[in-house]
């Protein structure tokens, strides 16, 4: 793990085509080029937009669905399996499937026309103003099942005695969830949030297969930008990779230091003394 990171850092200081020895040292020029490129800055913004949408939409939705599926109901096992199926599909298969479904002559527009809503048909992935939102919808369909499964696993660790005692005292089901279950689900929520943040920052495969960062960079991420503009110039691609790595590292360290401190048992020894 360490060697590729070190080599990427070394390559990023050279104008190198990937063949032959490293010859032309250019210092931080590759970094300056990336950080002043409007498309790369837009890609960073897209990554953090997906981070924010994931935390604000996917997280609460996963918690609500997990709470409902944790109740005794008919067909619960089948529903759980159906929700988890998209997550186990390979990204290439899922991305190509949605690319075909959302094409101008794809299944989504055909369905809208068949029910008399042809006016709503549109090139879903070809409009810069809405492409990122459509892409986020695809990502939610793909990864929501994992979040729900994680929440369901966390719910198994919530003592039933607490909920039963609250119910005897007259608390409604929703009040029990809000005041007892969700607070005790905190460690699981924080772990999911960490995985979601890092995954959103490093997002590549679903976007690359579906839109390749288009149209006009509307769905571009740091990883797709790195592949698109690093081909033929590994030095520049390495600089983008190092920037992506540093952003991920800083966020991971800060999150574990502050948000997951209690969960990881990393309390400050000096404070304990």
mmCIF file of C-alpha atoms in Angstrom:
data_model
loop_
_atom_site.group_PDB
_atom_site.id
_atom_site.type_symbol
_atom_site.label_atom_id
_atom_site.label_comp_id
_atom_site.label_asym_id
_atom_site.label_seq_id
_atom_site.Cartn_x
_atom_site.Cartn_y
_atom_site.Cartn_z
ATOM 1 C CA UNK A 1 0.000 0.000 0.000
ATOM 2 C CA UNK A 2 2.792 2.404 0.861
ATOM 3 C CA UNK A 3 4.905 1.854 -2.270
ATOM 4 C CA UNK A 4 2.226 2.921 -4.835
ATOM 5 C CA UNK A 5 1.477 6.057 -2.802
ATOM 6 C CA UNK A 6 5.173 6.968 -2.646
ATOM 7 C CA UNK A 7 5.669 6.288 -6.369
ATOM 8 C CA UNK A 8 2.596 8.367 -7.254
ATOM 9 C CA UNK A 9 4.004 11.233 -5.200
ATOM 10 C CA UNK A 10 7.352 10.935 -7.024
ATOM 11 C CA UNK A 11 5.772 10.744 -10.485
ATOM 12 C CA UNK A 12 3.612 13.802 -9.747
ATOM 13 C CA UNK A 13 6.711 16.026 -9.795
ATOM 14 C CA UNK A 14 7.612 15.030 -13.368
ATOM 15 C CA UNK A 15 6.204 15.660 -16.807
ATOM 16 C CA UNK A 16 6.300 11.972 -17.672
ATOM 17 C CA UNK A 17 4.513 9.992 -20.398
ATOM 18 C CA UNK A 18 4.758 6.685 -18.553
ATOM 19 C CA UNK A 19 7.538 5.332 -20.766
ATOM 20 C CA UNK A 20 11.252 5.484 -20.173
ATOM 21 C CA UNK A 21 13.086 7.143 -17.291
ATOM 22 C CA UNK A 22 11.913 10.171 -15.348
ATOM 23 C CA UNK A 23 13.631 13.121 -16.982
ATOM 24 C CA UNK A 24 11.825 16.448 -16.800
ATOM 25 C CA UNK A 25 11.324 17.589 -13.203
ATOM 26 C CA UNK A 26 8.599 20.272 -12.997
ATOM 27 C CA UNK A 27 8.065 20.567 -9.245
ATOM 28 C CA UNK A 28 4.521 21.467 -8.224
ATOM 29 C CA UNK A 29 3.379 22.444 -11.725
ATOM 30 C CA UNK A 30 1.053 19.444 -12.000
ATOM 31 C CA UNK A 31 -0.581 20.347 -8.692
ATOM 32 C CA UNK A 32 -0.955 23.986 -9.740
ATOM 33 C CA UNK A 33 -2.498 22.911 -13.022
ATOM 34 C CA UNK A 34 -5.026 20.658 -11.281
ATOM 35 C CA UNK A 35 -5.988 23.146 -8.577
ATOM 36 C CA UNK A 36 -6.548 25.908 -11.143
ATOM 37 C CA UNK A 37 -8.512 23.766 -13.593
ATOM 38 C CA UNK A 38 -12.239 24.683 -13.329
ATOM 39 C CA UNK A 39 -13.251 21.161 -14.311
ATOM 40 C CA UNK A 40 -11.204 19.592 -11.515
ATOM 41 C CA UNK A 41 -12.606 22.063 -9.004
ATOM 42 C CA UNK A 42 -16.074 21.208 -10.262
ATOM 43 C CA UNK A 43 -15.244 17.528 -9.825
ATOM 44 C CA UNK A 44 -14.299 18.158 -6.198
ATOM 45 C CA UNK A 45 -17.585 19.992 -5.749
ATOM 46 C CA UNK A 46 -19.489 17.071 -7.273
ATOM 47 C CA UNK A 47 -17.812 14.666 -4.862
ATOM 48 C CA UNK A 48 -18.782 16.731 -1.846
ATOM 49 C CA UNK A 49 -22.297 17.249 -3.212
ATOM 50 C CA UNK A 50 -22.694 13.477 -3.314
ATOM 51 C CA UNK A 51 -21.263 13.265 0.214
ATOM 52 C CA UNK A 52 -23.853 15.749 1.485
ATOM 53 C CA UNK A 53 -26.766 14.139 -0.366
ATOM 54 C CA UNK A 54 -25.739 10.698 0.893
ATOM 55 C CA UNK A 55 -25.706 11.830 4.511
ATOM 56 C CA UNK A 56 -28.946 13.829 4.236
ATOM 57 C CA UNK A 57 -30.991 11.402 2.124
ATOM 58 C CA UNK A 58 -29.524 7.906 2.090
ATOM 59 C CA UNK A 59 -28.815 7.819 5.830
ATOM 60 C CA UNK A 60 -32.293 8.781 7.118
ATOM 61 C CA UNK A 61 -33.948 6.640 4.434
ATOM 62 C CA UNK A 62 -31.866 3.620 5.417
ATOM 63 C CA UNK A 63 -32.705 4.108 9.100
ATOM 64 C CA UNK A 64 -36.450 4.397 8.435
ATOM 65 C CA UNK A 65 -36.545 1.319 6.186
ATOM 66 C CA UNK A 66 -34.409 -0.684 8.645
ATOM 67 C CA UNK A 67 -36.726 0.228 11.528
ATOM 68 C CA UNK A 68 -39.746 -0.889 9.517
ATOM 69 C CA UNK A 69 -38.093 -4.126 8.392
ATOM 70 C CA UNK A 70 -37.043 -4.870 11.967
ATOM 71 C CA UNK A 71 -40.702 -5.333 12.890
ATOM 72 C CA UNK A 72 -42.473 -8.669 12.541
ATOM 73 C CA UNK A 73 -44.232 -8.709 9.190
ATOM 74 C CA UNK A 74 -45.045 -11.112 6.389
ATOM 75 C CA UNK A 75 -42.480 -11.429 3.640
ATOM 76 C CA UNK A 76 -39.818 -9.599 5.646
ATOM 77 C CA UNK A 77 -37.036 -11.931 4.486
ATOM 78 C CA UNK A 78 -38.013 -11.550 0.830
ATOM 79 C CA UNK A 79 -38.150 -7.758 1.118
ATOM 80 C CA UNK A 80 -34.710 -7.676 2.777
ATOM 81 C CA UNK A 81 -33.242 -9.805 -0.002
ATOM 82 C CA UNK A 82 -34.843 -7.661 -2.721
ATOM 83 C CA UNK A 83 -33.441 -4.466 -1.200
ATOM 84 C CA UNK A 84 -29.944 -5.964 -0.967
ATOM 85 C CA UNK A 85 -29.856 -7.345 -4.537
ATOM 86 C CA UNK A 86 -28.718 -4.079 -6.220
ATOM 87 C CA UNK A 87 -25.702 -3.872 -3.902
ATOM 88 C CA UNK A 88 -24.381 -7.310 -4.882
ATOM 89 C CA UNK A 89 -24.659 -6.532 -8.605
ATOM 90 C CA UNK A 90 -21.344 -5.671 -10.236
ATOM 91 C CA UNK A 91 -20.939 -1.950 -10.832
ATOM 92 C CA UNK A 92 -20.342 -2.499 -14.533
ATOM 93 C CA UNK A 93 -23.606 -4.424 -14.929
ATOM 94 C CA UNK A 94 -25.590 -1.920 -12.861
ATOM 95 C CA UNK A 95 -24.082 1.086 -14.631
ATOM 96 C CA UNK A 96 -24.644 -0.267 -18.138
ATOM 97 C CA UNK A 97 -28.200 -1.278 -17.237
ATOM 98 C CA UNK A 98 -29.093 2.224 -16.082
ATOM 99 C CA UNK A 99 -27.309 3.765 -19.052
ATOM 100 C CA UNK A 100 -29.571 1.774 -21.381
ATOM 101 C CA UNK A 101 -32.721 2.379 -19.327
ATOM 102 C CA UNK A 102 -32.168 6.150 -19.204
ATOM 103 C CA UNK A 103 -31.126 6.612 -22.825
ATOM 104 C CA UNK A 104 -33.485 8.719 -25.011
ATOM 105 C CA UNK A 105 -35.015 5.528 -26.452
ATOM 106 C CA UNK A 106 -34.590 3.513 -23.271
ATOM 107 C CA UNK A 107 -37.017 1.753 -21.004
ATOM 108 C CA UNK A 108 -37.803 4.716 -18.737
ATOM 109 C CA UNK A 109 -38.959 6.999 -21.552
ATOM 110 C CA UNK A 110 -40.820 4.112 -23.222
ATOM 111 C CA UNK A 111 -42.678 3.441 -19.981
ATOM 112 C CA UNK A 112 -43.602 7.108 -19.560
ATOM 113 C CA UNK A 113 -44.956 7.214 -23.100
ATOM 114 C CA UNK A 114 -46.931 3.996 -22.573
ATOM 115 C CA UNK A 115 -48.841 5.510 -19.636
ATOM 116 C CA UNK A 116 -49.504 8.811 -21.354
ATOM 117 C CA UNK A 117 -46.703 10.805 -19.720
ATOM 118 C CA UNK A 118 -44.575 11.191 -22.814
ATOM 119 C CA UNK A 119 -44.111 14.888 -22.044
ATOM 120 C CA UNK A 120 -41.905 13.873 -19.113
ATOM 121 C CA UNK A 121 -39.574 11.833 -21.328
ATOM 122 C CA UNK A 122 -36.121 13.373 -21.626
ATOM 123 C CA UNK A 123 -32.444 12.499 -22.095
ATOM 124 C CA UNK A 124 -31.939 11.865 -18.390
ATOM 125 C CA UNK A 125 -28.149 11.561 -18.411
ATOM 126 C CA UNK A 126 -27.492 14.168 -21.103
ATOM 127 C CA UNK A 127 -28.744 17.310 -19.357
ATOM 128 C CA UNK A 128 -26.066 19.152 -17.362
ATOM 129 C CA UNK A 129 -28.577 20.668 -14.932
ATOM 130 C CA UNK A 130 -30.073 17.374 -13.790
ATOM 131 C CA UNK A 131 -27.478 14.694 -14.641
ATOM 132 C CA UNK A 132 -25.855 14.768 -11.183
ATOM 133 C CA UNK A 133 -29.236 14.330 -9.483
ATOM 134 C CA UNK A 134 -30.075 11.400 -11.744
ATOM 135 C CA UNK A 135 -26.644 9.927 -11.016
ATOM 136 C CA UNK A 136 -27.278 10.271 -7.295
ATOM 137 C CA UNK A 137 -30.581 8.447 -7.717
ATOM 138 C CA UNK A 138 -28.722 5.574 -9.377
ATOM 139 C CA UNK A 139 -26.147 5.535 -6.574
ATOM 140 C CA UNK A 140 -28.922 5.479 -3.970
ATOM 141 C CA UNK A 141 -30.564 2.512 -5.707
ATOM 142 C CA UNK A 142 -27.185 0.733 -5.806
ATOM 143 C CA UNK A 143 -25.888 1.329 -2.290
ATOM 144 C CA UNK A 144 -28.965 1.869 -0.111
ATOM 145 C CA UNK A 145 -29.257 -1.865 0.466
ATOM 146 C CA UNK A 146 -25.854 -1.979 2.144
ATOM 147 C CA UNK A 147 -26.815 0.889 4.470
ATOM 148 C CA UNK A 148 -30.091 -0.840 5.381
ATOM 149 C CA UNK A 149 -28.307 -4.128 6.042
ATOM 150 C CA UNK A 150 -25.788 -2.341 8.261
ATOM 151 C CA UNK A 151 -28.601 -0.642 10.213
ATOM 152 C CA UNK A 152 -30.450 -3.927 10.614
ATOM 153 C CA UNK A 153 -27.298 -5.517 12.006
ATOM 154 C CA UNK A 154 -26.951 -2.633 14.458
ATOM 155 C CA UNK A 155 -30.570 -3.004 15.549
ATOM 156 C CA UNK A 156 -29.878 -6.564 16.669
ATOM 157 C CA UNK A 157 -27.684 -5.103 19.412
ATOM 158 C CA UNK A 158 -30.438 -2.884 20.835
ATOM 159 C CA UNK A 159 -31.891 -4.544 23.991
ATOM 160 C CA UNK A 160 -35.577 -5.367 23.540
ATOM 161 C CA UNK A 161 -36.156 -4.871 27.262
ATOM 162 C CA UNK A 162 -35.799 -1.107 26.903
ATOM 163 C CA UNK A 163 -38.432 -0.920 24.164
ATOM 164 C CA UNK A 164 -40.774 -3.192 26.097
ATOM 165 C CA UNK A 165 -40.429 -1.086 29.245
ATOM 166 C CA UNK A 166 -41.129 2.105 27.280
ATOM 167 C CA UNK A 167 -44.174 0.500 25.645
ATOM 168 C CA UNK A 168 -45.535 -0.502 29.053
ATOM 169 C CA UNK A 169 -45.148 3.130 30.144
ATOM 170 C CA UNK A 170 -47.334 4.167 27.227
ATOM 171 C CA UNK A 171 -44.748 5.344 24.690
ATOM 172 C CA UNK A 172 -45.761 5.019 21.034
ATOM 173 C CA UNK A 173 -43.715 2.984 18.575
ATOM 174 C CA UNK A 174 -42.252 6.091 16.909
ATOM 175 C CA UNK A 175 -41.319 7.653 20.258
ATOM 176 C CA UNK A 176 -39.550 4.454 21.255
ATOM 177 C CA UNK A 177 -37.548 4.533 18.033
ATOM 178 C CA UNK A 178 -36.695 8.221 18.351
ATOM 179 C CA UNK A 179 -35.728 8.290 22.031
ATOM 180 C CA UNK A 180 -34.328 4.774 22.539
ATOM 181 C CA UNK A 181 -33.535 2.833 19.374
ATOM 182 C CA UNK A 182 -31.911 5.520 17.214
ATOM 183 C CA UNK A 183 -29.617 6.855 19.992
ATOM 184 C CA UNK A 184 -28.421 3.294 20.688
ATOM 185 C CA UNK A 185 -27.900 2.875 16.933
ATOM 186 C CA UNK A 186 -25.418 5.769 17.023
ATOM 187 C CA UNK A 187 -22.198 3.710 16.613
ATOM 188 C CA UNK A 188 -23.620 1.928 13.564
ATOM 189 C CA UNK A 189 -24.776 5.216 12.035
ATOM 190 C CA UNK A 190 -21.347 6.762 12.524
ATOM 191 C CA UNK A 191 -19.615 3.765 10.929
ATOM 192 C CA UNK A 192 -21.969 3.913 7.941
ATOM 193 C CA UNK A 193 -21.436 7.672 7.624
ATOM 194 C CA UNK A 194 -17.656 7.150 7.559
ATOM 195 C CA UNK A 195 -17.896 4.497 4.850
ATOM 196 C CA UNK A 196 -20.334 6.652 2.878
ATOM 197 C CA UNK A 197 -18.103 9.739 3.027
ATOM 198 C CA UNK A 198 -14.970 7.914 1.913
ATOM 199 C CA UNK A 199 -16.872 5.996 -0.763
ATOM 200 C CA UNK A 200 -18.417 9.198 -2.136
ATOM 201 C CA UNK A 201 -15.049 10.953 -2.285
ATOM 202 C CA UNK A 202 -13.418 8.042 -4.099
ATOM 203 C CA UNK A 203 -16.441 7.404 -6.355
ATOM 204 C CA UNK A 204 -15.434 6.161 -9.795
ATOM 205 C CA UNK A 205 -16.845 2.973 -11.296
ATOM 206 C CA UNK A 206 -20.596 3.699 -11.403
ATOM 207 C CA UNK A 207 -20.031 7.190 -12.789
ATOM 208 C CA UNK A 208 -17.423 6.083 -15.329
ATOM 209 C CA UNK A 209 -19.566 3.260 -16.699
ATOM 210 C CA UNK A 210 -22.748 5.336 -16.815
ATOM 211 C CA UNK A 211 -21.672 8.827 -17.961
ATOM 212 C CA UNK A 212 -17.836 8.962 -17.985
ATOM 213 C CA UNK A 213 -18.227 12.236 -16.067
ATOM 214 C CA UNK A 214 -20.410 13.917 -18.683
ATOM 215 C CA UNK A 215 -22.239 15.773 -19.933
ATOM 216 C CA UNK A 216 -19.797 18.716 -19.873
ATOM 217 C CA UNK A 217 -18.345 17.505 -16.581
ATOM 218 C CA UNK A 218 -21.746 17.581 -14.843
ATOM 219 C CA UNK A 219 -21.127 14.198 -13.146
ATOM 220 C CA UNK A 220 -17.322 14.285 -13.141
ATOM 221 C CA UNK A 221 -15.611 13.186 -9.930
ATOM 222 C CA UNK A 222 -11.979 13.421 -8.895
ATOM 223 C CA UNK A 223 -11.415 9.777 -9.818
ATOM 224 C CA UNK A 224 -13.038 10.022 -13.275
ATOM 225 C CA UNK A 225 -11.113 13.250 -13.911
ATOM 226 C CA UNK A 226 -7.885 11.496 -12.948
ATOM 227 C CA UNK A 227 -8.485 8.682 -15.444
ATOM 228 C CA UNK A 228 -9.723 10.973 -18.207
ATOM 229 C CA UNK A 229 -6.914 13.515 -18.053
ATOM 230 C CA UNK A 230 -4.158 11.308 -16.670
ATOM 231 C CA UNK A 231 -4.113 9.004 -19.688
ATOM 232 C CA UNK A 232 -0.974 9.749 -21.648
ATOM 233 C CA UNK A 233 0.371 11.890 -18.810
ATOM 234 C CA UNK A 234 0.854 9.707 -15.718
ATOM 235 C CA UNK A 235 2.684 12.544 -13.986
ATOM 236 C CA UNK A 236 -0.418 14.728 -14.032
ATOM 237 C CA UNK A 237 -2.665 11.798 -13.197
ATOM 238 C CA UNK A 238 -0.443 10.981 -10.224
ATOM 239 C CA UNK A 239 -0.749 14.556 -8.943
ATOM 240 C CA UNK A 240 -4.547 14.277 -9.068
ATOM 241 C CA UNK A 241 -4.313 10.894 -7.321
ATOM 242 C CA UNK A 242 -2.184 12.406 -4.549
ATOM 243 C CA UNK A 243 -4.701 15.239 -4.069
ATOM 244 C CA UNK A 244 -7.504 12.677 -3.861
ATOM 245 C CA UNK A 245 -5.499 10.614 -1.389
ATOM 246 C CA UNK A 246 -4.723 13.612 0.831
ATOM 247 C CA UNK A 247 -8.359 14.753 0.893
ATOM 248 C CA UNK A 248 -9.490 11.232 1.838
ATOM 249 C CA UNK A 249 -6.750 10.907 4.463
ATOM 250 C CA UNK A 250 -7.504 14.243 6.131
ATOM 251 C CA UNK A 251 -11.233 13.553 6.273
ATOM 252 C CA UNK A 252 -10.678 10.007 7.570
ATOM 253 C CA UNK A 253 -8.318 11.150 10.324
ATOM 254 C CA UNK A 254 -10.534 14.043 11.404
ATOM 255 C CA UNK A 255 -13.672 11.895 11.363
ATOM 256 C CA UNK A 256 -12.116 9.095 13.372
ATOM 257 C CA UNK A 257 -10.557 11.606 15.734
ATOM 258 C CA UNK A 258 -13.781 13.450 16.518
ATOM 259 C CA UNK A 259 -16.899 11.577 15.357
ATOM 260 C CA UNK A 260 -15.768 7.990 16.075
ATOM 261 C CA UNK A 261 -13.568 8.655 19.075
ATOM 262 C CA UNK A 262 -15.860 6.923 21.577
ATOM 263 C CA UNK A 263 -16.602 4.017 19.246
ATOM 264 C CA UNK A 264 -12.910 3.279 18.668
ATOM 265 C CA UNK A 265 -11.969 3.716 22.314
ATOM 266 C CA UNK A 266 -9.288 6.301 21.497
ATOM 267 C CA UNK A 267 -9.840 8.652 24.370
ATOM 268 C CA UNK A 268 -6.944 10.935 25.221
ATOM 269 C CA UNK A 269 -4.826 9.257 27.856
ATOM 270 C CA UNK A 270 -3.787 12.615 29.254
ATOM 271 C CA UNK A 271 -7.413 13.564 29.724
ATOM 272 C CA UNK A 272 -8.088 10.282 31.525
ATOM 273 C CA UNK A 273 -5.205 10.950 33.879
#
